[in-house]
Amino acid sequence: MHGSEILERISGRRAELDGLEEQLAKQLAEVRAERDELAVAEHVLERVSEQLADERASAAPAPGQVGGRTVMLIPYRAPDVEETMLPPDYQRILAAVRQAAGPGMARQVGEMLGVDISARAKLEPLRAKLVRLVDRGWLRKLPDGRFATRL
């Protein structure tokens, strides 16, 4: 082997290694970028999970005490919980939804109950009560925003 052949092989191998180094550097940059994205996603997920936990904790109904027993103003629907255990205004809301020809919007339920539906401020408390009845299992809320009785 001549000196020029050896130099050619060295030069060729150096070119291969330069190419490999460039490829590995690119892969390393991609790995680091993906790791950074995962770290951000993990951080966002942790924050969202914490916020959801805080919201659930703050939205959890605060039970009261009556005669030494824990009771809720709006109890969850259960086999041993009668509709008559709901406050009278909630009983009227359930009756109105039941009497409707089909699922209804809060505005329709308000009309049936004699609520002044012309003012949004008068309708929002009713909507909140309807949502509370949904949350407790007494009513269903359809994807289009209408309220219906449970099946």
Coordinates of C-alpha atoms in Angstrom, one line a residue:
M1 CA 0.0 0.0 0.0
H2 CA 1.3 3.4 -0.9
G3 CA 1.2 6.5 1.2
S4 CA -1.3 8.1 -1.2
E5 CA -3.7 5.1 -0.8
I6 CA -3.5 5.3 3.0
L7 CA -4.1 9.0 2.9
E8 CA -7.1 8.4 0.6
R9 CA -8.5 5.8 3.1
I10 CA -8.0 8.1 6.0
S11 CA -9.7 10.9 4.1
G12 CA -12.6 8.6 3.2
R13 CA -13.0 7.4 6.7
R14 CA -12.9 10.9 8.1
A15 CA -15.7 11.9 5.6
E16 CA -17.7 8.9 6.9
L17 CA -17.2 9.9 10.5
D18 CA -18.1 13.5 9.7
G19 CA -21.3 12.3 8.1
L20 CA -22.0 10.0 11.1
E21 CA -21.2 12.9 13.5
E22 CA -23.6 15.2 11.7
Q23 CA -26.4 12.5 11.7
L24 CA -25.9 11.8 15.4
A25 CA -25.8 15.5 16.2
K26 CA -29.1 15.9 14.4
Q27 CA -30.6 12.9 16.2
L28 CA -29.4 14.3 19.6
A29 CA -31.0 17.6 18.8
E30 CA -34.3 15.9 18.0
V31 CA -34.1 13.8 21.2
R32 CA -33.4 16.9 23.3
A33 CA -36.3 18.8 21.6
E34 CA -38.7 15.9 22.2
R35 CA -37.5 15.7 25.9
D36 CA -38.2 19.4 26.3
E37 CA -41.7 19.0 24.7
L38 CA -42.4 16.1 27.1
A39 CA -41.2 18.1 30.1
V40 CA -43.6 21.0 29.1
A41 CA -46.5 18.5 28.5
E42 CA -45.8 16.9 31.9
H43 CA -45.8 20.3 33.6
V44 CA -49.0 21.3 31.9
L45 CA -50.7 18.0 32.8
E46 CA -49.6 18.4 36.4
R47 CA -51.0 22.0 36.5
V48 CA -54.3 21.0 34.9
S49 CA -54.6 18.0 37.2
E50 CA -54.0 20.3 40.2
Q51 CA -56.6 22.8 38.9
L52 CA -59.2 20.0 38.4
A53 CA -58.6 18.7 41.8
D54 CA -58.9 22.2 43.3
E55 CA -62.1 22.7 41.3
R56 CA -63.6 19.4 42.4
A57 CA -62.7 20.1 46.0
S58 CA -64.3 23.6 45.9
A59 CA -67.3 22.3 44.0
A60 CA -67.9 19.4 46.3
P61 CA -71.2 19.9 48.0
A62 CA -70.9 21.1 51.6
P63 CA -73.1 18.8 53.6
G64 CA -74.9 20.2 56.6
Q65 CA -75.8 18.7 59.9
V66 CA -79.5 18.1 60.9
G67 CA -80.2 16.2 64.1
G68 CA -76.6 14.9 64.1
R69 CA -77.0 13.5 60.6
T70 CA -75.1 14.8 57.5
V71 CA -77.6 16.1 54.9
M72 CA -77.2 18.0 51.6
L73 CA -79.6 20.7 50.4
I74 CA -79.7 19.0 47.0
P75 CA -79.0 15.3 47.7
Y76 CA -77.8 12.9 45.0
R77 CA -80.5 10.8 43.4
A78 CA -80.4 7.3 44.9
P79 CA -83.0 4.6 45.5
D80 CA -83.5 5.7 49.1
V81 CA -83.7 9.4 48.3
E82 CA -87.2 10.7 47.5
E83 CA -87.9 13.6 45.3
T84 CA -89.8 15.1 48.3
M85 CA -86.4 15.5 50.0
L86 CA -85.5 18.2 47.5
P87 CA -86.3 21.9 48.4
P88 CA -89.7 23.0 47.0
D89 CA -88.3 25.1 44.2
Y90 CA -86.2 22.2 43.0
Q91 CA -89.3 20.0 43.1
R92 CA -91.2 22.5 41.0
I93 CA -88.3 22.6 38.5
L94 CA -88.4 18.8 38.2
A95 CA -92.1 18.8 37.7
A96 CA -91.8 21.5 35.0
V97 CA -89.2 19.5 33.1
R98 CA -91.4 16.3 33.5
Q99 CA -94.5 18.2 32.1
A100 CA -92.7 19.6 29.1
A101 CA -93.5 17.9 25.8
G102 CA -89.8 16.9 25.5
P103 CA -86.4 18.1 26.6
G104 CA -86.4 21.8 27.1
M105 CA -84.0 24.7 27.4
A106 CA -83.7 26.7 30.6
R107 CA -85.8 29.5 29.0
Q108 CA -88.7 27.0 28.4
V109 CA -88.5 25.7 31.9
G110 CA -88.5 29.3 33.2
E111 CA -91.6 30.1 31.2
M112 CA -93.4 27.2 32.7
L113 CA -92.4 28.3 36.2
G114 CA -93.3 32.0 35.6
V115 CA -89.7 33.2 35.7
D116 CA -89.0 36.6 34.0
I117 CA -87.1 35.1 31.1
S118 CA -86.6 38.5 29.4
A119 CA -83.6 39.3 31.7
R120 CA -80.7 36.9 31.6
A121 CA -79.9 37.8 35.2
K122 CA -83.3 36.3 36.2
L123 CA -82.7 33.2 34.1
E124 CA -79.2 32.3 35.2
P125 CA -80.2 31.2 38.8
L126 CA -82.7 28.8 37.2
R127 CA -80.0 27.5 34.8
A128 CA -77.7 27.0 37.8
K129 CA -80.4 25.0 39.6
L130 CA -81.0 22.9 36.5
V131 CA -77.3 22.1 36.3
R132 CA -77.2 21.2 40.0
L133 CA -80.0 18.8 39.4
V134 CA -78.0 17.3 36.5
D135 CA -74.9 17.0 38.7
R136 CA -76.9 15.2 41.4
G137 CA -78.5 12.8 39.0
W138 CA -82.0 14.1 38.9
L139 CA -82.0 15.4 35.4
R140 CA -79.9 14.9 32.2
K141 CA -78.4 17.6 30.1
L142 CA -78.3 16.8 26.4
P143 CA -75.4 17.8 24.2
D144 CA -77.5 20.6 22.7
G145 CA -78.0 22.2 26.1
R146 CA -81.6 21.0 26.7
F147 CA -82.6 19.4 30.0
A148 CA -84.6 16.2 30.3
T149 CA -85.7 13.8 32.9
R150 CA -83.6 10.8 33.8
L151 CA -84.4 7.6 31.9

